[in-house]
Every structure is written in C-alpha cells, then in structure tokens.
mmCIF file of C-alpha atoms in Angstrom:
data_model
loop_
_atom_site.group_PDB
_atom_site.id
_atom_site.type_symbol
_atom_site.label_atom_id
_atom_site.label_comp_id
_atom_site.label_asym_id
_atom_site.label_seq_id
_atom_site.Cartn_x
_atom_site.Cartn_y
_atom_site.Cartn_z
ATOM 1 C CA UNK A 9 27.193 157.232 132.775
ATOM 2 C CA UNK A 10 30.462 155.474 133.652
ATOM 3 C CA UNK A 11 31.900 156.334 137.064
ATOM 4 C CA UNK A 12 35.364 157.820 137.465
ATOM 5 C CA UNK A 13 37.671 157.030 140.375
ATOM 6 C CA UNK A 14 39.035 159.781 142.655
ATOM 7 C CA UNK A 15 42.599 158.955 141.504
ATOM 8 C CA UNK A 16 41.653 159.322 137.814
ATOM 9 C CA UNK A 17 39.777 162.547 138.543
ATOM 10 C CA UNK A 18 42.720 164.096 140.366
ATOM 11 C CA UNK A 19 45.029 162.942 137.608
ATOM 12 C CA UNK A 20 42.911 164.480 134.906
ATOM 13 C CA UNK A 21 42.480 167.818 136.666
ATOM 14 C CA UNK A 22 46.147 167.869 137.553
ATOM 15 C CA UNK A 23 47.108 167.353 133.904
ATOM 16 C CA UNK A 24 44.819 170.185 132.848
ATOM 17 C CA UNK A 25 46.232 172.499 135.487
ATOM 18 C CA UNK A 26 49.735 171.573 134.372
ATOM 19 C CA UNK A 27 48.932 172.351 130.767
ATOM 20 C CA UNK A 28 47.482 175.720 131.733
ATOM 21 C CA UNK A 29 50.530 176.549 133.826
ATOM 22 C CA UNK A 30 52.905 175.397 131.085
ATOM 23 C CA UNK A 31 51.339 177.784 128.619
ATOM 24 C CA UNK A 32 51.079 180.608 131.072
ATOM 25 C CA UNK A 33 47.297 180.591 130.791
ATOM 26 C CA UNK A 34 45.141 181.514 133.749
ATOM 27 C CA UNK A 35 41.395 181.555 134.061
ATOM 28 C CA UNK A 36 41.089 185.315 133.525
ATOM 29 C CA UNK A 37 43.156 185.085 130.333
ATOM 30 C CA UNK A 38 41.152 182.129 129.094
ATOM 31 C CA UNK A 39 37.953 184.079 129.653
ATOM 32 C CA UNK A 40 39.408 187.061 127.756
ATOM 33 C CA UNK A 41 40.421 184.848 124.852
ATOM 34 C CA UNK A 42 36.918 183.434 124.654
ATOM 35 C CA UNK A 43 35.453 186.893 124.222
ATOM 36 C CA UNK A 44 34.670 187.911 120.640
ATOM 37 C CA UNK A 45 37.063 190.097 118.701
ATOM 38 C CA UNK A 46 34.953 193.194 118.087
ATOM 39 C CA UNK A 47 35.388 195.477 115.078
ATOM 40 C CA UNK A 48 33.559 198.790 115.067
ATOM 41 C CA UNK A 49 32.196 200.117 111.785
ATOM 42 C CA UNK A 50 30.909 203.726 111.717
ATOM 43 C CA UNK A 51 29.086 204.533 108.449
ATOM 44 C CA UNK A 52 26.541 207.105 107.186
ATOM 45 C CA UNK A 53 23.608 204.702 107.312
ATOM 46 C CA UNK A 54 21.186 207.577 106.745
ATOM 47 C CA UNK A 55 21.393 210.455 104.276
ATOM 48 C CA UNK A 56 22.690 210.766 100.687
ATOM 49 C CA UNK A 57 25.302 207.987 101.106
ATOM 50 C CA UNK A 58 22.900 205.441 102.606
ATOM 51 C CA UNK A 59 22.981 203.071 99.611
ATOM 52 C CA UNK A 60 26.796 202.934 99.688
ATOM 53 C CA UNK A 61 26.770 202.438 103.454
ATOM 54 C CA UNK A 62 24.347 199.512 103.116
ATOM 55 C CA UNK A 63 26.707 197.962 100.570
ATOM 56 C CA UNK A 64 29.554 198.374 103.059
ATOM 57 C CA UNK A 65 27.534 196.728 105.824
ATOM 58 C CA UNK A 66 27.002 193.686 103.628
ATOM 59 C CA UNK A 67 30.692 193.537 102.706
ATOM 60 C CA UNK A 68 31.840 193.708 106.333
ATOM 61 C CA UNK A 69 29.346 191.019 107.366
ATOM 62 C CA UNK A 70 30.552 188.702 104.590
ATOM 63 C CA UNK A 71 34.119 189.098 105.834
ATOM 64 C CA UNK A 72 33.075 188.311 109.417
ATOM 65 C CA UNK A 73 31.209 185.207 108.209
ATOM 66 C CA UNK A 74 34.292 184.101 106.284
ATOM 67 C CA UNK A 75 36.590 184.548 109.279
ATOM 68 C CA UNK A 76 34.224 182.750 111.659
ATOM 69 C CA UNK A 77 33.745 179.874 109.218
ATOM 70 C CA UNK A 78 37.496 179.282 109.548
ATOM 71 C CA UNK A 79 37.277 179.220 113.345
ATOM 72 C CA UNK A 80 37.583 182.943 113.977
ATOM 73 C CA UNK A 81 40.808 184.882 114.531
ATOM 74 C CA UNK A 82 43.265 183.267 116.947
ATOM 75 C CA UNK A 83 40.385 181.082 118.053
ATOM 76 C CA UNK A 84 38.112 184.028 118.861
ATOM 77 C CA UNK A 85 34.792 184.650 117.180
ATOM 78 C CA UNK A 86 34.680 187.931 115.257
ATOM 79 C CA UNK A 87 31.840 190.460 115.560
ATOM 80 C CA UNK A 88 31.237 193.698 113.688
ATOM 81 C CA UNK A 89 29.226 196.499 115.274
ATOM 82 C CA UNK A 90 27.722 199.172 113.000
ATOM 83 C CA UNK A 91 26.911 202.732 113.998
ATOM 84 C CA UNK A 92 25.309 205.581 112.018
ATOM 85 C CA UNK A 93 27.675 208.567 111.810
ATOM 86 C CA UNK A 94 24.905 210.592 110.133
ATOM 87 C CA UNK A 95 27.479 212.091 107.747
ATOM 88 C CA UNK A 96 28.525 214.459 110.548
ATOM 89 C CA UNK A 97 32.096 214.629 111.911
ATOM 90 C CA UNK A 98 30.988 215.246 115.511
ATOM 91 C CA UNK A 99 28.603 212.282 115.414
ATOM 92 C CA UNK A 100 31.241 210.094 113.770
ATOM 93 C CA UNK A 101 33.678 210.946 116.564
ATOM 94 C CA UNK A 102 31.058 210.270 119.243
ATOM 95 C CA UNK A 103 30.023 206.915 117.745
ATOM 96 C CA UNK A 104 33.643 205.827 117.378
ATOM 97 C CA UNK A 105 34.430 206.703 120.973
ATOM 98 C CA UNK A 106 31.369 204.737 122.113
ATOM 99 C CA UNK A 107 32.419 201.718 120.050
ATOM 100 C CA UNK A 108 35.874 201.752 121.599
ATOM 101 C CA UNK A 109 35.056 202.618 125.224
ATOM 102 C CA UNK A 110 31.644 201.001 125.761
ATOM 103 C CA UNK A 111 31.628 198.156 123.256
ATOM 104 C CA UNK A 112 35.341 197.350 123.636
ATOM 105 C CA UNK A 113 36.020 197.321 119.910
ATOM 106 C CA UNK A 114 39.708 196.708 119.359
ATOM 107 C CA UNK A 115 39.688 197.761 115.696
ATOM 108 C CA UNK A 116 37.754 200.262 113.601
ATOM 109 C CA UNK A 117 37.031 199.650 109.905
ATOM 110 C CA UNK A 118 34.862 202.083 108.000
ATOM 111 C CA UNK A 119 34.151 205.725 107.343
ATOM 112 C CA UNK A 120 32.671 206.810 104.029
ATOM 113 C CA UNK A 121 32.673 210.602 103.856
ATOM 114 C CA UNK A 122 36.097 212.241 103.713
ATOM 115 C CA UNK A 123 35.440 214.819 106.424
ATOM 116 C CA UNK A 124 33.874 212.283 108.841
ATOM 117 C CA UNK A 125 36.700 209.765 108.534
ATOM 118 C CA UNK A 126 39.130 212.433 109.743
ATOM 119 C CA UNK A 127 37.066 212.785 112.936
ATOM 120 C CA UNK A 128 37.012 208.994 113.318
ATOM 121 C CA UNK A 129 40.768 208.933 112.880
ATOM 122 C CA UNK A 130 41.307 211.452 115.669
ATOM 123 C CA UNK A 131 39.455 209.131 118.063
ATOM 124 C CA UNK A 132 41.340 205.985 117.009
ATOM 125 C CA UNK A 133 44.684 207.746 117.340
ATOM 126 C CA UNK A 134 43.764 208.997 120.803
ATOM 127 C CA UNK A 135 42.652 205.511 121.932
ATOM 128 C CA UNK A 136 45.570 203.741 120.169
ATOM 129 C CA UNK A 137 43.161 201.584 118.140
ATOM 130 C CA UNK A 138 44.090 200.468 114.618
ATOM 131 C CA UNK A 139 41.864 202.093 111.956
ATOM 132 C CA UNK A 140 41.423 200.879 108.377
ATOM 133 C CA UNK A 141 39.701 203.696 106.516
ATOM 134 C CA UNK A 142 37.364 202.810 103.653
ATOM 135 C CA UNK A 143 36.713 206.362 102.494
ATOM 136 C CA UNK A 144 38.470 208.431 99.868
ATOM 137 C CA UNK A 145 40.739 211.130 101.231
ATOM 138 C CA UNK A 146 44.167 212.485 100.412
ATOM 139 C CA UNK A 147 44.929 213.546 103.961
ATOM 140 C CA UNK A 148 44.067 210.347 105.856
ATOM 141 C CA UNK A 149 47.380 208.829 104.753
ATOM 142 C CA UNK A 150 49.446 212.035 104.932
ATOM 143 C CA UNK A 151 51.091 213.985 107.724
ATOM 144 C CA UNK A 152 50.007 215.539 110.038
ATOM 145 C CA UNK A 153 46.658 213.686 110.036
ATOM 146 C CA UNK A 154 47.752 210.071 109.638
ATOM 147 C CA UNK A 155 49.474 207.808 112.185
ATOM 148 C CA UNK A 156 51.440 204.533 112.204
ATOM 149 C CA UNK A 157 48.199 202.693 113.114
ATOM 150 C CA UNK A 158 46.022 204.353 110.428
ATOM 151 C CA UNK A 159 45.622 202.341 107.195
ATOM 152 C CA UNK A 160 43.767 203.404 104.034
ATOM 153 C CA UNK A 161 42.105 200.711 101.920
ATOM 154 C CA UNK A 162 40.180 202.957 99.491
ATOM 155 C CA UNK A 163 41.393 204.884 96.478
ATOM 156 C CA UNK A 164 42.007 208.593 97.074
ATOM 157 C CA UNK A 165 41.201 211.737 95.070
ATOM 158 C CA UNK A 166 44.754 212.062 93.762
ATOM 159 C CA UNK A 167 44.814 208.545 92.301
ATOM 160 C CA UNK A 168 41.216 208.602 91.074
ATOM 161 C CA UNK A 169 41.331 211.982 89.368
ATOM 162 C CA UNK A 170 44.852 211.620 87.971
ATOM 163 C CA UNK A 171 43.897 208.330 86.310
ATOM 164 C CA UNK A 172 40.388 209.294 85.227
ATOM 165 C CA UNK A 173 41.324 212.866 84.307
ATOM 166 C CA UNK A 174 44.163 211.691 82.075
ATOM 167 C CA UNK A 175 41.863 209.182 80.379
ATOM 168 C CA UNK A 176 39.146 211.800 79.814
ATOM 169 C CA UNK A 177 41.588 214.290 78.294
ATOM 170 C CA UNK A 178 43.100 211.685 75.985
ATOM 171 C CA UNK A 179 39.813 210.073 74.917
ATOM 172 C CA UNK A 180 36.852 212.444 75.334
ATOM 173 C CA UNK A 181 38.147 215.997 74.907
ATOM 174 C CA UNK A 182 40.305 218.710 76.476
ATOM 175 C CA UNK A 183 37.818 221.559 77.066
ATOM 176 C CA UNK A 184 36.156 220.921 80.442
ATOM 177 C CA UNK A 185 33.697 222.371 82.913
ATOM 178 C CA UNK A 186 33.780 220.863 86.389
ATOM 179 C CA UNK A 187 30.901 220.654 88.881
ATOM 180 C CA UNK A 188 31.969 219.515 92.358
ATOM 181 C CA UNK A 189 30.541 218.990 95.845
ATOM 182 C CA UNK A 190 31.886 221.683 98.164
ATOM 183 C CA UNK A 191 33.478 219.507 100.852
ATOM 184 C CA UNK A 192 36.799 217.709 101.343
ATOM 185 C CA UNK A 193 36.451 214.944 98.736
ATOM 186 C CA UNK A 194 34.901 217.245 96.144
ATOM 187 C CA UNK A 195 37.509 219.974 96.619
ATOM 188 C CA UNK A 196 40.411 217.510 96.465
ATOM 189 C CA UNK A 197 39.115 215.953 93.240
ATOM 190 C CA UNK A 198 38.519 219.354 91.680
ATOM 191 C CA UNK A 199 42.096 220.433 92.430
ATOM 192 C CA UNK A 200 43.603 217.223 91.019
ATOM 193 C CA UNK A 201 41.375 217.310 87.918
ATOM 194 C CA UNK A 202 42.412 220.887 87.151
ATOM 195 C CA UNK A 203 46.097 220.040 87.589
ATOM 196 C CA UNK A 204 45.749 216.939 85.398
ATOM 197 C CA UNK A 205 43.947 218.868 82.647
ATOM 198 C CA UNK A 206 46.709 221.488 82.654
ATOM 199 C CA UNK A 207 49.384 218.808 82.286
ATOM 200 C CA UNK A 208 47.432 217.302 79.379
ATOM 201 C CA UNK A 209 47.367 220.673 77.593
ATOM 202 C CA UNK A 210 43.638 221.185 78.089
ATOM 203 C CA UNK A 211 41.468 224.198 78.880
ATOM 204 C CA UNK A 212 39.262 224.680 81.928
ATOM 205 C CA UNK A 213 36.219 226.769 80.967
ATOM 206 C CA UNK A 214 34.822 226.916 84.509
ATOM 207 C CA UNK A 215 34.333 225.154 87.835
ATOM 208 C CA UNK A 216 31.152 225.253 89.925
ATOM 209 C CA UNK A 217 30.966 224.160 93.593
ATOM 210 C CA UNK A 218 27.651 223.148 95.163
ATOM 211 C CA UNK A 219 26.651 222.143 98.750
ATOM 212 C CA UNK A 220 26.816 218.367 99.325
ATOM 213 C CA UNK A 221 23.316 216.959 99.753
ATOM 214 C CA UNK A 222 21.666 219.981 98.057
ATOM 215 C CA UNK A 223 21.797 218.873 94.453
ATOM 216 C CA UNK A 224 20.182 221.796 92.615
ATOM 217 C CA UNK A 225 22.062 222.529 89.402
ATOM 218 C CA UNK A 226 19.451 224.109 87.102
ATOM 219 C CA UNK A 227 20.647 227.656 87.714
ATOM 220 C CA UNK A 228 24.186 226.748 86.575
ATOM 221 C CA UNK A 229 23.485 224.589 83.527
ATOM 222 C CA UNK A 230 22.572 227.318 80.962
ATOM 223 C CA UNK A 231 25.933 229.032 81.564
ATOM 224 C CA UNK A 232 27.758 225.739 81.122
ATOM 225 C CA UNK A 233 25.863 224.984 77.910
ATOM 226 C CA UNK A 234 26.798 228.382 76.510
ATOM 227 C CA UNK A 235 30.490 227.717 77.193
ATOM 228 C CA UNK A 236 30.312 224.548 75.002
ATOM 229 C CA UNK A 237 32.804 222.272 76.802
ATOM 230 C CA UNK A 238 33.843 218.957 75.262
ATOM 231 C CA UNK A 239 33.290 217.280 78.612
ATOM 232 C CA UNK A 240 31.226 218.144 81.694
ATOM 233 C CA UNK A 241 33.102 216.496 84.582
ATOM 234 C CA UNK A 242 31.021 216.035 87.718
ATOM 235 C CA UNK A 243 32.176 215.274 91.252
ATOM 236 C CA UNK A 244 28.699 214.599 92.643
ATOM 237 C CA UNK A 245 28.796 211.720 95.138
ATOM 238 C CA UNK A 246 26.001 209.554 96.492
ATOM 239 C CA UNK A 247 22.372 210.375 95.769
ATOM 240 C CA UNK A 248 23.479 213.783 94.434
ATOM 241 C CA UNK A 249 24.786 211.958 91.365
ATOM 242 C CA UNK A 250 21.302 210.832 90.370
ATOM 243 C CA UNK A 251 19.808 214.284 90.860
ATOM 244 C CA UNK A 252 22.625 215.871 88.854
ATOM 245 C CA UNK A 253 22.320 213.469 85.915
ATOM 246 C CA UNK A 254 18.540 213.910 85.752
ATOM 247 C CA UNK A 255 18.954 217.669 85.485
ATOM 248 C CA UNK A 256 21.842 217.502 83.011
ATOM 249 C CA UNK A 257 19.886 215.152 80.737
ATOM 250 C CA UNK A 258 16.745 217.283 81.027
ATOM 251 C CA UNK A 259 18.777 220.175 79.614
ATOM 252 C CA UNK A 260 19.953 217.914 76.746
ATOM 253 C CA UNK A 261 23.596 218.222 77.786
ATOM 254 C CA UNK A 262 24.241 214.561 77.021
ATOM 255 C CA UNK A 263 23.568 215.409 73.346
ATOM 256 C CA UNK A 264 26.111 218.220 73.038
ATOM 257 C CA UNK A 265 28.997 217.107 75.307
ATOM 258 C CA UNK A 266 30.399 214.036 77.014
ATOM 259 C CA UNK A 267 29.440 213.410 80.634
ATOM 260 C CA UNK A 268 32.173 211.925 82.834
ATOM 261 C CA UNK A 269 33.073 211.724 86.506
ATOM 262 C CA UNK A 270 35.971 210.429 88.608
ATOM 263 C CA UNK A 271 33.919 207.544 90.033
ATOM 264 C CA UNK A 272 30.880 205.439 89.174
ATOM 265 C CA UNK A 273 29.050 203.524 91.924
ATOM 266 C CA UNK A 274 26.989 200.461 91.069
ATOM 267 C CA UNK A 275 24.529 201.192 93.909
ATOM 268 C CA UNK A 276 23.479 204.381 92.149
ATOM 269 C CA UNK A 277 23.517 202.851 88.651
ATOM 270 C CA UNK A 278 21.047 200.313 89.986
ATOM 271 C CA UNK A 279 18.900 203.015 91.598
ATOM 272 C CA UNK A 280 19.058 205.426 88.643
ATOM 273 C CA UNK A 281 18.682 202.841 85.879
ATOM 274 C CA UNK A 282 20.303 202.430 82.454
ATOM 275 C CA UNK A 283 18.438 205.338 80.851
ATOM 276 C CA UNK A 284 20.115 207.730 83.296
ATOM 277 C CA UNK A 285 23.595 206.202 83.242
ATOM 278 C CA UNK A 286 23.857 205.256 79.569
ATOM 279 C CA UNK A 287 27.290 206.301 78.232
ATOM 280 C CA UNK A 288 28.353 207.986 81.500
ATOM 281 C CA UNK A 289 32.083 207.440 81.985
ATOM 282 C CA UNK A 290 33.892 206.969 85.286
ATOM 283 C CA UNK A 291 36.443 204.853 87.080
ATOM 284 C CA UNK A 292 35.881 202.215 89.728
ATOM 285 C CA UNK A 293 37.894 200.209 92.234
ATOM 286 C CA UNK A 294 36.038 196.960 91.496
ATOM 287 C CA UNK A 295 33.087 195.576 89.550
ATOM 288 C CA UNK A 296 31.452 192.209 90.114
ATOM 289 C CA UNK A 297 31.883 191.046 86.470
ATOM 290 C CA UNK A 298 35.602 190.813 87.232
ATOM 291 C CA UNK A 299 34.687 187.419 88.645
ATOM 292 C CA UNK A 300 35.063 186.124 85.087
ATOM 293 C CA UNK A 301 38.835 186.661 85.245
ATOM 294 C CA UNK A 302 39.863 187.056 88.913
ATOM 295 C CA UNK A 303 39.496 184.048 91.278
ATOM 296 C CA UNK A 304 39.211 186.108 94.482
ATOM 297 C CA UNK A 305 36.465 188.233 92.857
ATOM 298 C CA UNK A 306 34.546 185.070 91.989
ATOM 299 C CA UNK A 307 34.738 183.828 95.600
ATOM 300 C CA UNK A 308 33.517 187.190 96.883
ATOM 301 C CA UNK A 309 30.594 187.355 94.432
ATOM 302 C CA UNK A 310 29.495 183.793 95.168
ATOM 303 C CA UNK A 311 29.410 184.478 98.920
ATOM 304 C CA UNK A 312 27.344 187.612 98.410
ATOM 305 C CA UNK A 313 24.886 185.918 96.036
ATOM 306 C CA UNK A 314 24.416 183.107 98.548
ATOM 307 C CA UNK A 315 23.772 185.384 101.533
ATOM 308 C CA UNK A 316 22.139 188.453 99.966
ATOM 309 C CA UNK A 317 21.018 187.272 96.507
ATOM 310 C CA UNK A 318 22.877 190.176 94.938
ATOM 311 C CA UNK A 319 26.484 190.854 93.951
ATOM 312 C CA UNK A 320 28.628 193.063 96.177
ATOM 313 C CA UNK A 321 29.308 196.622 95.154
ATOM 314 C CA UNK A 322 32.462 198.664 94.868
ATOM 315 C CA UNK A 323 32.338 200.111 98.407
ATOM 316 C CA UNK A 324 31.204 196.816 99.928
ATOM 317 C CA UNK A 325 34.462 195.443 98.549
ATOM 318 C CA UNK A 326 36.431 197.992 100.585
ATOM 319 C CA UNK A 327 34.832 197.030 103.904
ATOM 320 C CA UNK A 328 35.098 193.308 103.070
ATOM 321 C CA UNK A 329 38.817 193.707 102.466
ATOM 322 C CA UNK A 330 39.310 195.945 105.516
ATOM 323 C CA UNK A 331 37.800 193.420 107.925
ATOM 324 C CA UNK A 332 39.780 190.562 106.373
ATOM 325 C CA UNK A 333 42.953 192.616 106.767
ATOM 326 C CA UNK A 334 42.248 192.984 110.478
ATOM 327 C CA UNK A 335 41.998 189.202 110.681
ATOM 328 C CA UNK A 336 45.168 188.696 108.651
ATOM 329 C CA UNK A 337 47.074 191.253 110.719
ATOM 330 C CA UNK A 338 46.064 189.723 114.056
ATOM 331 C CA UNK A 339 47.015 186.238 112.880
ATOM 332 C CA UNK A 340 50.366 187.493 111.593
ATOM 333 C CA UNK A 341 51.122 189.403 114.799
ATOM 334 C CA UNK A 342 49.666 186.762 117.127
ATOM 335 C CA UNK A 343 48.366 189.752 119.011
ATOM 336 C CA UNK A 344 45.569 192.326 119.007
ATOM 337 C CA UNK A 345 47.898 195.150 119.990
ATOM 338 C CA UNK A 346 47.481 197.919 117.419
ATOM 339 C CA UNK A 347 51.175 198.596 116.915
ATOM 340 C CA UNK A 348 52.005 194.895 116.649
ATOM 341 C CA UNK A 349 49.269 194.354 114.033
ATOM 342 C CA UNK A 350 50.339 197.442 112.077
ATOM 343 C CA UNK A 351 53.955 196.283 112.050
ATOM 344 C CA UNK A 352 52.896 192.811 110.904
ATOM 345 C CA UNK A 353 50.898 194.220 107.979
ATOM 346 C CA UNK A 354 53.797 196.426 106.913
ATOM 347 C CA UNK A 355 56.166 193.451 107.138
ATOM 348 C CA UNK A 356 53.838 191.271 105.000
ATOM 349 C CA UNK A 357 52.161 193.941 102.854
ATOM 350 C CA UNK A 358 50.755 191.899 99.929
ATOM 351 C CA UNK A 359 47.194 190.601 100.006
ATOM 352 C CA UNK A 360 44.389 189.547 97.652
ATOM 353 C CA UNK A 361 40.848 189.463 99.004
ATOM 354 C CA UNK A 362 38.662 190.524 96.073
ATOM 355 C CA UNK A 363 40.535 191.925 93.076
ATOM 356 C CA UNK A 364 44.000 190.462 92.691
ATOM 357 C CA UNK A 365 47.224 191.726 94.251
ATOM 358 C CA UNK A 366 47.159 194.784 96.522
ATOM 359 C CA UNK A 367 49.881 196.003 98.827
ATOM 360 C CA UNK A 368 50.372 198.458 101.683
ATOM 361 C CA UNK A 369 52.936 201.136 100.881
ATOM 362 C CA UNK A 370 55.308 201.168 103.838
ATOM 363 C CA UNK A 371 55.646 204.918 104.316
ATOM 364 C CA UNK A 372 51.946 205.821 104.546
ATOM 365 C CA UNK A 373 49.979 202.540 104.981
ATOM 366 C CA UNK A 374 48.150 203.320 101.703
ATOM 367 C CA UNK A 375 46.704 200.412 99.701
ATOM 368 C CA UNK A 376 48.019 200.272 96.141
ATOM 369 C CA UNK A 377 45.536 198.624 93.796
ATOM 370 C CA UNK A 378 44.284 198.197 90.242
ATOM 371 C CA UNK A 379 41.350 200.257 88.980
ATOM 372 C CA UNK A 380 39.144 200.208 85.909
ATOM 373 C CA UNK A 381 37.621 202.730 83.474
ATOM 374 C CA UNK A 382 33.926 201.911 82.995
ATOM 375 C CA UNK A 383 30.886 203.214 81.105
ATOM 376 C CA UNK A 384 27.190 202.827 81.884
ATOM 377 C CA UNK A 385 25.325 200.395 79.637
ATOM 378 C CA UNK A 386 22.210 201.791 78.004
ATOM 379 C CA UNK A 387 18.735 200.213 77.852
ATOM 380 C CA UNK A 388 18.780 196.841 76.087
ATOM 381 C CA UNK A 389 22.517 196.433 76.702
ATOM 382 C CA UNK A 390 22.455 195.509 80.393
ATOM 383 C CA UNK A 391 23.077 191.928 81.534
ATOM 384 C CA UNK A 392 20.616 190.705 84.161
ATOM 385 C CA UNK A 393 19.760 192.914 87.099
ATOM 386 C CA UNK A 394 23.303 194.016 87.884
ATOM 387 C CA UNK A 395 25.254 193.938 84.598
ATOM 388 C CA UNK A 396 25.136 197.728 84.305
ATOM 389 C CA UNK A 397 28.632 198.694 83.129
ATOM 390 C CA UNK A 398 31.062 197.997 80.312
ATOM 391 C CA UNK A 399 34.700 197.747 81.324
ATOM 392 C CA UNK A 400 36.563 200.075 78.966
ATOM 393 C CA UNK A 401 40.130 199.737 80.272
ATOM 394 C CA UNK A 402 42.195 198.454 83.185
ATOM 395 C CA UNK A 403 44.767 200.654 84.916
ATOM 396 C CA UNK A 404 47.318 198.580 86.796
ATOM 397 C CA UNK A 405 48.333 199.619 90.304
ATOM 398 C CA UNK A 406 51.334 201.934 90.333
ATOM 399 C CA UNK A 407 52.615 204.151 93.133
ATOM 400 C CA UNK A 408 53.256 206.924 90.582
ATOM 401 C CA UNK A 409 49.542 207.781 90.572
ATOM 402 C CA UNK A 410 49.599 208.820 94.220
ATOM 403 C CA UNK A 411 51.558 211.609 95.830
ATOM 404 C CA UNK A 412 55.080 210.554 96.773
ATOM 405 C CA UNK A 413 56.048 209.746 100.345
ATOM 406 C CA UNK A 414 57.969 213.040 100.496
ATOM 407 C CA UNK A 415 54.936 214.986 99.235
ATOM 408 C CA UNK A 416 52.906 213.431 102.047
ATOM 409 C CA UNK A 417 55.379 214.599 104.662
ATOM 410 C CA UNK A 418 57.460 211.449 105.063
ATOM 411 C CA UNK A 419 61.205 211.862 104.669
#
C-alpha cells in the first residue's frame, strides 16, 4: 500500500470537513441519511382476503426493488415492513402504531378492508405520517375522516358501482336483486348500486345483507329465484366470492339470470377456476393483459414475471403504485416531512406507474384513474395460466364518477 504524508492526510481530511461544513452536514445527520426509508404496510395477511393481501405484498416489494435499483430515494435505501391486521380495526390500529413508533416507519401504504383502513388512518393522522390507502372506501377521502396527508390510490364504492351499475343496467337488464356483505364496503356499494339503478329507470326486487366471512347463501337463493330478476348483483368480496358463486351455480341461477358484481379479482378467478367464473361480469382497476397496449403495464408485468414467475394482480398494482408515489413525493419535496411530501404530490399530481395517466384530485387527494369492464373466460377460452378475463370495455377516468368535492365536505 502506498504511504501518505502527514501534510496530504491533513489536507484530505480538512477538505472533507470543509465540504461537510459547506453543506451543513454533520455526522449525526449523515448517519440519519444512511438509514433506510421505511414504509409500513398493514394488510389482512390471514383470513378471507389473504390472497389479495399476498398480491399486495408482491406489488409493494416490486416497487421497493425498483426504487432501490435506481439508488433508493434521496440516496437512502427503501424498506417495506408488512404486518397482519387480521381484518380487525383494533389490530390494524395497533400494528400501525407499532410500525410508526417502534419501527420508525415514516410512511404507511396499505389497508385492504374498508373498516380497517379507517382505523389505520386515525393512527397516521395522530402521528402526522403520510398514508396512501389501497383499500376501497368512500369516507377515507371525505370529511371528517380524511386529512391533508391522507391519499387514496384505490377506486371507491361510488366510482365502482356507478360505472359498473350503469353498464349492467344498459347491457344486462334492469330488474335486479342485490346480495351484499354487511360491512362498510358492502353497504356503500349497495347504496350506490340502488341509486344508480333508480337513475337508469330500473327496478330493485330485493337486497340481502350477509355477514362478511360467513358466506352461507342457500337459505336466500330460493326466494331470489322466485322473484326472477334479470341480474343478480353480488357484493361478495374475497374468498366469500368463491363460496357465493358455487352456491349460486348449484342452484342453476346462472341459467336463468345474469350474474354480475362491482369488482372481479384475478386472485379469486385463479383460485376458483374458469368453470366458476365463466361469463361473470365485473369491473377492475387493472388487468395484466393491458401490457399489450400500455407501456407502464408491460414494465410492471415483466418485473413480476422475473421475480415471482406470475403476473401481478389488480390489488398488487395498487400497492406497487402507492410505494412508488411515496418515492416520487419524497424526491419532489426533497424531504420526508409528511406535509411537504403531500404538498409536492398535489403540486405535481400526474403519474403513470402501471396503467397510463392517473392524477390526484387536489381537494381530496383521491386518485382518478381508468377502469375496465371484464368478463370471466370459460373453460377452453383461457390463455395460459393467467389469461382468465375478456376485456369488454374501457371507462376513461373522469371526476364525474366520484362524489364532488362539495359532497365530500370540501368547500
């Protein structure tokens, strides 16, 4: 090893010290900047939404990999920490608090069940931590529940059921029966579906609530059959959707009426199979075959195939986008301060991570985005292991599908 003279050594260390002083950087700050940027991600990793939560884990991890491959965010490595909220608001609140206080997470991205994300949001507001929600809810982006540092990446019941309900009434029939899960997301969809049907001049023959996670419908189906609706609209999320469709088909209801629902989820099409989901109509925020026409979708699918040997799903896309928006916001703000990042995102609201242009609406931090009407492919019509849906129509993003800013309490 070559020797170095005392003069050169002092000169070199002096130059380094000068550079540090010139930039206002001190050892404690340098150490802080070297620490990873931690993002907490509470999800229902167990229970009826477990398949969707696993999809969201993969999406968030892909986003972290993408950010770190570019050198991190403001030079800091990014980490995502997952916690099981067990589909319980109290547990979701506890896990979020632990992520913020013990694990020093500076951002929270996640939430899947509507009622749990509200509990998560209460914790992030209290701790002044920016939250990007990836669950459907009408209230997460409305007063009094929202906040200037709460963002909402997912669709919501108003948008989903206005778009899908209008399409059902205009294409499948105007006499409906609705089955819905008796919790926040189910109730909100039921209300919007009924309002949409009324505006389309249709007739509601009946509406049946059921307890989320207790998918027993046999006692209700004979009464629904006797009413002879054109369409049986189901709001049966997660694993409940598979149980519901098995029972509806066992009663032969797919032969006498159309079966439709506000959302389809590719995780459950894969689990249930094409026999179960053949000709079931729904809407979706994203589907991997969009890679044929959208460059950002192609990049997302290729990354997922390389790491997981499977395409990403619709809810994995939400968490992927949410984590990337944290990175974009921090880079724009040149800060990790929640208010500074929120202001930066509102000032530069347009982004495209997986589906083409999206934008944050300024009044409520709600993501405006395209969606698609899809139908399950039957046996013999699927393409490979994951080509399970036909795209029937595209619905371009438009703020008219959501409640107005005034309706959400913003004046």
